[in-house]
Structure formats: structure tokens, C-alpha cells
Short mmCIF file of C-alpha atoms in Angstrom, two decimals:
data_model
loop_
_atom_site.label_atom_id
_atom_site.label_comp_id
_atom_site.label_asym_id
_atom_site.label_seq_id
_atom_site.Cartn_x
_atom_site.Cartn_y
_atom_site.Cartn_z
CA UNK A 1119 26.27 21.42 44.32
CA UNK A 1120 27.27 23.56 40.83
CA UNK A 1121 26.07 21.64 37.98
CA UNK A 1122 23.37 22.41 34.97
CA UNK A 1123 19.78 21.97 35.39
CA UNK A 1124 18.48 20.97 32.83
CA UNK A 1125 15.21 20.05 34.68
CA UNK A 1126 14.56 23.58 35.48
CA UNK A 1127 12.93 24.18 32.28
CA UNK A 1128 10.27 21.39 32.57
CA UNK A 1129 8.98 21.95 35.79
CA UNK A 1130 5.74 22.29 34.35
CA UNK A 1131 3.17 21.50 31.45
CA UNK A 1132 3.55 26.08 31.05
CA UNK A 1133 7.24 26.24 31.01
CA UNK A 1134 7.55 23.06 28.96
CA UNK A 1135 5.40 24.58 25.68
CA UNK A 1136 7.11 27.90 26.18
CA UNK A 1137 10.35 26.51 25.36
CA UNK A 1138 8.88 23.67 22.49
CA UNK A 1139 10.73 23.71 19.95
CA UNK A 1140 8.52 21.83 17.49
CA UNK A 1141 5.00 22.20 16.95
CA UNK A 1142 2.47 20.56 15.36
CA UNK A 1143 -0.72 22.09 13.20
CA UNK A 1144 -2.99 21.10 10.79
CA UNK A 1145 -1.29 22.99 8.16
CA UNK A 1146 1.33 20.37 8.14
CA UNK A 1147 -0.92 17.69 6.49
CA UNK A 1148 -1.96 16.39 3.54
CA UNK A 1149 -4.56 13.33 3.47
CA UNK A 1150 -4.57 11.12 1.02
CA UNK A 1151 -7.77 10.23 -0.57
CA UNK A 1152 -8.31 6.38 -2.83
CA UNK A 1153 -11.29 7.46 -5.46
CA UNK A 1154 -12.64 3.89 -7.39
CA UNK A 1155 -14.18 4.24 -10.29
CA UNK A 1156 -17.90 3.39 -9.88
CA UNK A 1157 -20.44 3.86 -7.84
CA UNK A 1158 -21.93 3.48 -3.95
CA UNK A 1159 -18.50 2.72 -3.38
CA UNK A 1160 -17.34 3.01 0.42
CA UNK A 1161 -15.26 0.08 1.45
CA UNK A 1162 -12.54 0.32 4.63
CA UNK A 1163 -9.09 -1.16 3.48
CA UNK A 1164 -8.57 -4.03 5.81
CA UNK A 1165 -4.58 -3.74 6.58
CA UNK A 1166 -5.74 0.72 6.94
CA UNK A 1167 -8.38 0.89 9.75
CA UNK A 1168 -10.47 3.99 9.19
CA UNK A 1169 -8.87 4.55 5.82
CA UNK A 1170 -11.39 3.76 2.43
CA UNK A 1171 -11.99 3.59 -0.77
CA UNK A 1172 -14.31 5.78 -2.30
CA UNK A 1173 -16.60 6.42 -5.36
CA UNK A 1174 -17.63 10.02 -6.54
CA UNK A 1175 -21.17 9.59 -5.58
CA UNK A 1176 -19.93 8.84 -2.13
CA UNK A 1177 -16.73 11.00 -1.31
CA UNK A 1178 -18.61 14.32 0.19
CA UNK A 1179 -18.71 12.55 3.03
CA UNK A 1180 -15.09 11.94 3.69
CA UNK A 1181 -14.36 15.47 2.10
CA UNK A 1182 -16.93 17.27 4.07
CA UNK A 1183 -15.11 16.00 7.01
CA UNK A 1184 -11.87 17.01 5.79
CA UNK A 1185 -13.11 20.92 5.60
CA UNK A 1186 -14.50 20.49 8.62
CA UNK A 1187 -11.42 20.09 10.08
CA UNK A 1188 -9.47 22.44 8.36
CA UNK A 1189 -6.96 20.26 6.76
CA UNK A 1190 -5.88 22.39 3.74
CA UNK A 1191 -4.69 20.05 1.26
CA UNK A 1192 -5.47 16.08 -0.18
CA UNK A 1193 -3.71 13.95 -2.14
CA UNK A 1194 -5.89 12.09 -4.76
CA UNK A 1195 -5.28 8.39 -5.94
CA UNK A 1196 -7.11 7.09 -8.79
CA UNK A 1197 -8.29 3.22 -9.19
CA UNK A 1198 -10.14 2.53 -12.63
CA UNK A 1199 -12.32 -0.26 -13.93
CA UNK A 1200 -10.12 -0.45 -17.11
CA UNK A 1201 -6.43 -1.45 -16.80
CA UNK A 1202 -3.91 -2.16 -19.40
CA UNK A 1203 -0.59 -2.18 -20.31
CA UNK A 1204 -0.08 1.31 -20.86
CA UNK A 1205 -2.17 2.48 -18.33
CA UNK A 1206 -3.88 4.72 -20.87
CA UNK A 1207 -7.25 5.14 -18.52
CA UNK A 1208 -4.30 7.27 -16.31
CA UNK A 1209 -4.66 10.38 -19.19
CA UNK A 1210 -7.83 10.06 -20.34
CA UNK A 1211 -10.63 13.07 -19.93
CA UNK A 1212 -13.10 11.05 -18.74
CA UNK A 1213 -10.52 9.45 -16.65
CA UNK A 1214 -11.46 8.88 -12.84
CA UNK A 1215 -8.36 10.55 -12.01
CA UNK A 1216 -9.83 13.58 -14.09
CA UNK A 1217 -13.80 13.49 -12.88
CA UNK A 1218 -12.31 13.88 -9.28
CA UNK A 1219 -10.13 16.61 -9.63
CA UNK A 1220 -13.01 18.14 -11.39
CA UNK A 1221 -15.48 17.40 -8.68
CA UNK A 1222 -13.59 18.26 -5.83
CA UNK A 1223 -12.51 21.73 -7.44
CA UNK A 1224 -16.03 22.44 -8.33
CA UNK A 1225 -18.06 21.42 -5.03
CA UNK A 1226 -14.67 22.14 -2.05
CA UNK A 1227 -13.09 24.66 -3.96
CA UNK A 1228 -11.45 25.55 -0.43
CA UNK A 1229 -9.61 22.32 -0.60
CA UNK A 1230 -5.96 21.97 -2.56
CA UNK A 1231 -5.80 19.44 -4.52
CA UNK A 1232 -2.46 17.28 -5.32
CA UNK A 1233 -2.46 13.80 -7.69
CA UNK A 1234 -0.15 11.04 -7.30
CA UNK A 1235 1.22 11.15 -10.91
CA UNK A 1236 2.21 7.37 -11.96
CA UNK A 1237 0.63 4.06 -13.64
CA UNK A 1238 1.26 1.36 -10.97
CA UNK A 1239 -2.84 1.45 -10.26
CA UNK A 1240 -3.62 1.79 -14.29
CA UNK A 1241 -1.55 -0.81 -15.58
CA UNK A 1242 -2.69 -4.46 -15.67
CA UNK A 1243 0.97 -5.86 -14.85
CA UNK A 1244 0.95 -3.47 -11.35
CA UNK A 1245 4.54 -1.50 -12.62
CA UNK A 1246 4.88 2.07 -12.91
CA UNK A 1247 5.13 2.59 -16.64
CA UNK A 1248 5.33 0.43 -20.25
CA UNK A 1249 7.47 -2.84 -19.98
CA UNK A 1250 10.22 -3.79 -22.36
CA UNK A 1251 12.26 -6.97 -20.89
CA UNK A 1252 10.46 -7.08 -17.58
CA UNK A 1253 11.48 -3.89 -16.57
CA UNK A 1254 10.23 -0.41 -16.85
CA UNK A 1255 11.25 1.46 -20.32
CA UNK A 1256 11.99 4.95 -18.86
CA UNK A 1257 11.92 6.92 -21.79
CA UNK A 1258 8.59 5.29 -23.52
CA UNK A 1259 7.34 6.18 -19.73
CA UNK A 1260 8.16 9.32 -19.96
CA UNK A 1261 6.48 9.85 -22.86
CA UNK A 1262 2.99 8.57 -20.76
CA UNK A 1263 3.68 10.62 -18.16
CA UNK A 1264 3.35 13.82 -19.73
CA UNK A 1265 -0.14 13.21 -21.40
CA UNK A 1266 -1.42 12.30 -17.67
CA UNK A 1267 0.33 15.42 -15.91
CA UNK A 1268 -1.21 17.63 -18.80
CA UNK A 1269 -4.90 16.07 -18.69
CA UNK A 1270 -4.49 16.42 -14.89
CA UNK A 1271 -3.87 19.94 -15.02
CA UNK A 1272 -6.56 20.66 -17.87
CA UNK A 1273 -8.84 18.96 -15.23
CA UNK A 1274 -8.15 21.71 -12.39
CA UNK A 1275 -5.72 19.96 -10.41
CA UNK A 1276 -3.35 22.38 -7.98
CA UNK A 1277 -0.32 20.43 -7.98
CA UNK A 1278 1.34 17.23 -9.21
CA UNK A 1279 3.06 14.86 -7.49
CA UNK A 1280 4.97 12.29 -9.75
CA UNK A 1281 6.01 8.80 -8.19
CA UNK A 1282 7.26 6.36 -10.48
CA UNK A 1283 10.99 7.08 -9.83
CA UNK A 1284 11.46 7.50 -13.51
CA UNK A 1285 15.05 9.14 -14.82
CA UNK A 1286 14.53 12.78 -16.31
CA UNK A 1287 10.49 12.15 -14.87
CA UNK A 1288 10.70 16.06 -13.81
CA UNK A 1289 12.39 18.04 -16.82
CA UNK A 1290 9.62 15.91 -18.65
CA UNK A 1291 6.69 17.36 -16.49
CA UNK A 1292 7.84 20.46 -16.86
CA UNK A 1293 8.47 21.15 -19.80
CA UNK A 1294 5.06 19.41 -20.94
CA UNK A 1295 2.89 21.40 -18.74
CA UNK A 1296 4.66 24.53 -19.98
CA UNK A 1297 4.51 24.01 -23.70
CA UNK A 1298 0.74 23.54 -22.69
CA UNK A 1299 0.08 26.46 -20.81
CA UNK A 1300 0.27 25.81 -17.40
CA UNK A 1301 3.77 27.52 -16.26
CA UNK A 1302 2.41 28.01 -12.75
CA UNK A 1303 1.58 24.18 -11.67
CA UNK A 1304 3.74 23.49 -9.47
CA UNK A 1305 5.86 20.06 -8.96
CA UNK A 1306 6.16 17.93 -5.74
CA UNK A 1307 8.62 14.90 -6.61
CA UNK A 1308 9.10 11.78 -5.11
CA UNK A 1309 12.45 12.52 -5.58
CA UNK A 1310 13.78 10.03 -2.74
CA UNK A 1311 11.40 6.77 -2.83
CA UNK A 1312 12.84 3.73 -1.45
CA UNK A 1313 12.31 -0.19 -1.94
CA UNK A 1314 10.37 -0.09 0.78
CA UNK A 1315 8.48 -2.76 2.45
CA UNK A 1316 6.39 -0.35 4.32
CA UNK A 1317 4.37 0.36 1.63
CA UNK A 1318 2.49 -3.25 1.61
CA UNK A 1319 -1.06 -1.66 2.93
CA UNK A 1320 -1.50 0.44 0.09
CA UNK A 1321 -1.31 -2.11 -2.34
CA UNK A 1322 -4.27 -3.02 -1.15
CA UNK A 1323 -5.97 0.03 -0.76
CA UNK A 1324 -4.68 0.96 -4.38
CA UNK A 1325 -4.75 -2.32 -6.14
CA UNK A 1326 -1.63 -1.92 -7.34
CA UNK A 1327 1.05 -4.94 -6.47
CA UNK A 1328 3.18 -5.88 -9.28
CA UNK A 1329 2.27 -8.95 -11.17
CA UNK A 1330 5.94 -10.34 -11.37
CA UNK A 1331 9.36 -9.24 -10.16
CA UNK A 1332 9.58 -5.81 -7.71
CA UNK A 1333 10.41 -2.41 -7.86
CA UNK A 1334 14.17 -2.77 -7.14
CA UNK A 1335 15.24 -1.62 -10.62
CA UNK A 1336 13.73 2.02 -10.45
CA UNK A 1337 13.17 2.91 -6.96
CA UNK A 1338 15.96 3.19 -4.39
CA UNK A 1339 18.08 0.96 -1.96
CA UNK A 1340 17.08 1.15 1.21
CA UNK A 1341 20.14 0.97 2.58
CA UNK A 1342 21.49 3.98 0.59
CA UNK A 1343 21.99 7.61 1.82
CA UNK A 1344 24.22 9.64 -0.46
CA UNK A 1345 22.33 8.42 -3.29
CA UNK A 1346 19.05 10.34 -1.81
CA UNK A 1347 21.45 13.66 -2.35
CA UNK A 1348 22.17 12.93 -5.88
CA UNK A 1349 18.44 11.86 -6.69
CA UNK A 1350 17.10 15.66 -4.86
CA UNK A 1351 19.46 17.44 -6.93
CA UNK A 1352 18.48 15.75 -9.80
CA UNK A 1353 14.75 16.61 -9.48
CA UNK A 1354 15.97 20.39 -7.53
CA UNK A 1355 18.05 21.16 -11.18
CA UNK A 1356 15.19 20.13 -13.69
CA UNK A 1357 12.98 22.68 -11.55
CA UNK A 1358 10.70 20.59 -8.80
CA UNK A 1359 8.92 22.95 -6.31
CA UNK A 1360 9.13 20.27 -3.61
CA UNK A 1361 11.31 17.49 -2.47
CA UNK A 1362 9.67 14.64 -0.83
CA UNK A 1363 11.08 11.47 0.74
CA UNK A 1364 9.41 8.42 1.13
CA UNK A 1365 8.77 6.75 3.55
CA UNK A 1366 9.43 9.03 6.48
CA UNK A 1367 9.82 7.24 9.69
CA UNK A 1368 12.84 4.78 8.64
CA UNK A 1369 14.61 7.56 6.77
CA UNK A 1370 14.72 10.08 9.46
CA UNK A 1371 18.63 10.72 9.05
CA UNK A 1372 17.10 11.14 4.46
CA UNK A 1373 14.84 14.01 5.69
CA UNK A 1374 17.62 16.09 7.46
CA UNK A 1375 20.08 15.70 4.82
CA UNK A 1376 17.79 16.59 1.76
CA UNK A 1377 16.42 19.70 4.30
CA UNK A 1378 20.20 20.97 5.17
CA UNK A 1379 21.19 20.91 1.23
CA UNK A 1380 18.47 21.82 -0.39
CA UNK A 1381 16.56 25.44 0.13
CA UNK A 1382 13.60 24.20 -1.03
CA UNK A 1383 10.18 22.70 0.72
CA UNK A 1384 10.77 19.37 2.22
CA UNK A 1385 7.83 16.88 2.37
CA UNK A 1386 7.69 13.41 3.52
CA UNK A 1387 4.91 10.43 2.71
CA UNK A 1388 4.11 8.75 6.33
CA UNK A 1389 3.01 5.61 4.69
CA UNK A 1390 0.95 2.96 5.03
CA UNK A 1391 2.81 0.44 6.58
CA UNK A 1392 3.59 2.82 9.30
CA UNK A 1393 0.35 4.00 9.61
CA UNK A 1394 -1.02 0.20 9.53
CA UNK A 1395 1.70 -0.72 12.83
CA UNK A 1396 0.68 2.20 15.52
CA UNK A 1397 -2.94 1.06 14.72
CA UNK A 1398 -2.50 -2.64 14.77
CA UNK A 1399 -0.17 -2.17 18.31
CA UNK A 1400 -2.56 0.18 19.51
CA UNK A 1401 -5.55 -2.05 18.71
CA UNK A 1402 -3.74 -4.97 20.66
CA UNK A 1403 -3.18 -2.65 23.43
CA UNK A 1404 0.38 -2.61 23.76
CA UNK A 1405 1.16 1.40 23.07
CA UNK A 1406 -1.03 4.45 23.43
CA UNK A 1407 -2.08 4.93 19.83
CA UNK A 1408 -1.95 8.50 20.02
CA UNK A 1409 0.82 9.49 21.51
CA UNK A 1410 2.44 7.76 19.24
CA UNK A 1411 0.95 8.94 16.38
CA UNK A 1412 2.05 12.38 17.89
CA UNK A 1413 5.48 11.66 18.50
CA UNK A 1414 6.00 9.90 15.40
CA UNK A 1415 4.56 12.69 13.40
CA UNK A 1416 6.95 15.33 15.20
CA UNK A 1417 9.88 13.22 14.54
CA UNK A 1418 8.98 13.79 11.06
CA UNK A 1419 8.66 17.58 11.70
CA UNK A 1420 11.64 17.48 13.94
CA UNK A 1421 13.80 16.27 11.06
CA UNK A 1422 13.04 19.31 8.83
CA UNK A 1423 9.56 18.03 7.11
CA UNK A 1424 7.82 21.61 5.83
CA UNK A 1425 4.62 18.95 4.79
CA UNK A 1426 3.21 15.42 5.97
CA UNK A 1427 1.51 13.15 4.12
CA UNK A 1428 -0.37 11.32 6.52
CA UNK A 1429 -3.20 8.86 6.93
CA UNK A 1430 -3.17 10.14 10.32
CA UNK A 1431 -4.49 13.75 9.15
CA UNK A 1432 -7.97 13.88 10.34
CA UNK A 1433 -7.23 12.40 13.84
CA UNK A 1434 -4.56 14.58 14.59
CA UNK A 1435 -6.41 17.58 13.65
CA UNK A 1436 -9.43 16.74 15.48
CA UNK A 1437 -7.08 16.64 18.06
CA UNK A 1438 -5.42 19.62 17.92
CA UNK A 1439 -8.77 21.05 17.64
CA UNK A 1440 -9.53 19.75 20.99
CA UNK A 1441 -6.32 21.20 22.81
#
């Protein structure tokens, strides 16, 4: 019989990683971290097993872990006592936002740190900037975003990471944290954030559902693709570092396209509501939890993801420690 054998090349568990094609490593991830303002604060998110919320007095613990395991980079979400309609606790010094970064650069200086730049935890309404109409006023916004990416960066921060899907949010950034002397802070956009109904754990975890309507108006359909193009070159012309899509596991097919246009990094957010599935599944019983975690994490890769953010950070790398 002449035909191609495939099958030759998996023969065994040594011929099968010589010929891998994607690998995982810690230096994939980012984890993201929920800080609440206040104290002796260390409360597990019900719909996020293993995933908390935690106060400054509290949070070596989670970050000593982190080091531990060589994870190189978090993602910081704020939650403050004081909300309003501005969400003018988001740009404040004394902001909780702005005593983490501090903390975290003074005491894990090892660690890089990234915020989430919008107001949907700040604001007493739950929406990502100032409403006019109910709806989101872009430009008055815009005007909000900039103090908080400038008091974030005065605070130590490594890198911002703005979310609120706002029009011209990223020619705004960066031209505010330039006129204020921080030309090297770099910018990783949400540039592709859908509608998504994935992301129902971390309101939660955040407190941050909207008080009326949804989010329909500023971020995207999820049933649109060449729309994600025009958004990334949006954000790629007014000078983001990074292009990130989110979420990641539905919009697979988003992740190759933005990667095979666009020579810049490519990260994705693994969200919450995917996290909360493989752990509520694997809970019942019905899959292996980690494998997959594992394969849904190198589908992400696979697709042309140069960073994951991931709940699922720590546990893979204590497993890839392991190996």
C-alpha cells in the first residue's frame, strides 16, 4: 500500500513534542488581579472559583504566589467605596487604583504591572464613562479618561490597558501621557471588545453591571468580523503598542485576522465566562478540567495570541512547572 502516513510522526509522547508546533509557557500570561478598597478583604467570587477579591492589607498573599510562580505580568482592577457619576474616585491620587500600583511597584518590583483603564466599576450607573441621553458621551469620556491614564502612570504603573470602547479613546491616551511626560508607557487596547455575554462573572467580581440598558451602543456586534479590522486599525494608526481582542475563545477566526494584518503584538482576554464554564463542567465531572484548560488556552495561542489574559494563569503555570 503507497499512501501518506501521517501517523508516523506520533508514534510516541518523544516524536510528538519534537514536531509541536505550539507551546505553551508562563510567559504567555497575564493574571488579573480585583483590589477593593478597604481592608481584611479576601472574599472568593462565587460564579470564579479560586478567583477573589482583595484588599491591600491582604494581597501579598495572592502576589507572593504569583512570583512564586514566575508569572511575569498582572492586570489590576480597581473597586472603590465611593462611586459616582463621573467615576471621579477612577483619577484620584489617593485612588485605590493608584495605592495598588504603588504598592505592588514598591514591595514586587519584579512584577509588571498593567491597569484596566475605564469607569464601568467607578461609576454609580455601572457604564463606562459620563451619560448624556442614556448613552455614553464619548468625547466628555474622553476627557475622564486621560486624567485616570495620567494619575495611573504618575502612580508607577507599566502599562495601560483602556476598555471602554470609546471612539478616538487611544490618540487621547497618548497624547495625554505625552504632554505629561511619560512618552515611553506603552498602550494595550481593547481594540476589538464584543457585546459579549461571556463576560457575566466579572460583573460580579467587579461590581460593575449596568444599572439600565447594555453595552450595545459602544462595544461591538458579536456577530461582526470585518468591523474588528477597521476597529485594530483604528487603535494601530493613533499609535497602540498592543491589539487585544476580547473575548478569546468565541472569536478564534478575530484573533487570526487582527494577527495576519497587523505587525504588531496580539493579546487576547480569556474571560470570565469562559473561565467560569471549564470549572463549573469540570466541577460536575463531565470534562477533565485541565486538559481543557490546556487546549483551550493553545487554541488561543494557536490562533496567533503573543499574550493571554487568563484567570487560569497560576494553575497552568504550576503546571508547567511540574512537567
Amino acid at each position: 500500500m503507497h499512501f501518506q502516513r501521517t501517523r508516523r510522526l506520533r508514534k510516541n509522547s518523544n516524536i510528538r513534542r519534537l514536531i509541536r508546533e505550539t507551546q505553551l509557557s508562563v510567559d504567555d500570561f497575564v493574571y488579573p488581579i480585583f483590589i477593593e478598597e478597604g481592608e481584611n478583604i479576601e472574599i472568593e467570587i462565587p460564579s470564579m472559583p479560586n478567583i477573589k477579591r482583595w484588599s491591600l492589607d491582604k494581597v501579598s498573599k495572592e502576589l507572593d504566589e504569583i512570583v512564586a510562580l514566575n508569572i511575569p505580568a498582572i492586570m489590576l482592577f480597581g473597586i472603590p467605596k465611593h462611586k459616582d457619576s463621573e467615576g471621579s474616585s477612577s483619577w484620584q491620587e489617593d485612588g485605590i487604583m493608584q495605592k495598588a500600583i504603588q504598592f505592588i511597584k514598591k514591595h514586587y518590583p519584579q512584577l509588571y504591572v498593567i491597569t484596566d483603564v475605564c469607569f464601568c466599576e467607578y461609576t454609580d450607573h455601572g457604564h463606562c464613562g459620563l451619560i448624556c441621553e442614556q448613552d455614553v458621551d464619548n468625547d466628555a469620556t474622553l476627557k475622564n479618561i486621560a486624567k485616570q491614564v495620567v494619575s495611573h502612570a504618575r502612580a508607577g504603573v507599566d502599562m495601560v490597558a483602556p476598555s471602554g470602547m470609546m471612539d478616538g479613546m487611544i490618540k487621547t491616551i497618548r497624547y495625554a501621557l505625552d504632554s505629561a511626560g511619560f512618552p515611553n508607557l506603552p498602550i494595550m487596547s481593547y481594540a476589538i471588545k464584543y457585546a459579549s455575554a461571556f463576560y457575566g462573572p466579572f460583573r460580579d467580581a467587579a461590581d460593575s453591571a449596568p444599572a439600565f440598558g447594555d453595552r450595545c451602543t459602544y462595544q461591538m456586534d458579536p456577530a461582526n468580523r470585518y468591523e474588528a479590522i477597521r476597529e485594530a486599525m483604528l487603535d494601530a494608526e493613533e499609535q497602540a503598542d498592543i491589539l487585544m481582542v476580547k473575548p478569546a475563545l468565541s472569536y478564534l477566526d478575530i484573533i487570526r485576522d487582527v494577527k495576519e494584518q497587523f505587525p504588531l503584538p496580539i493579546a487576547c482576554y480569556n474571560v470570565s465566562g469562559e473561565y467560569a464554564m471549564i470549572k463549573a463542567a469540570a466541577e460536575k465531572g463531565w470534562i477533565d478540567g485541565t486538559r481543557v484548560m490546556l487546549e483551550s488556552l493553545l487554541s488561543m495561542k494557536r490562533a496567533g495570541a503573543n499574550i493571554i489574559i487568563t484567570y487560569f494563569a497560576k494553575e497552568v503555570a504550576a503546571y508547567l512547572q511540574q512537567r
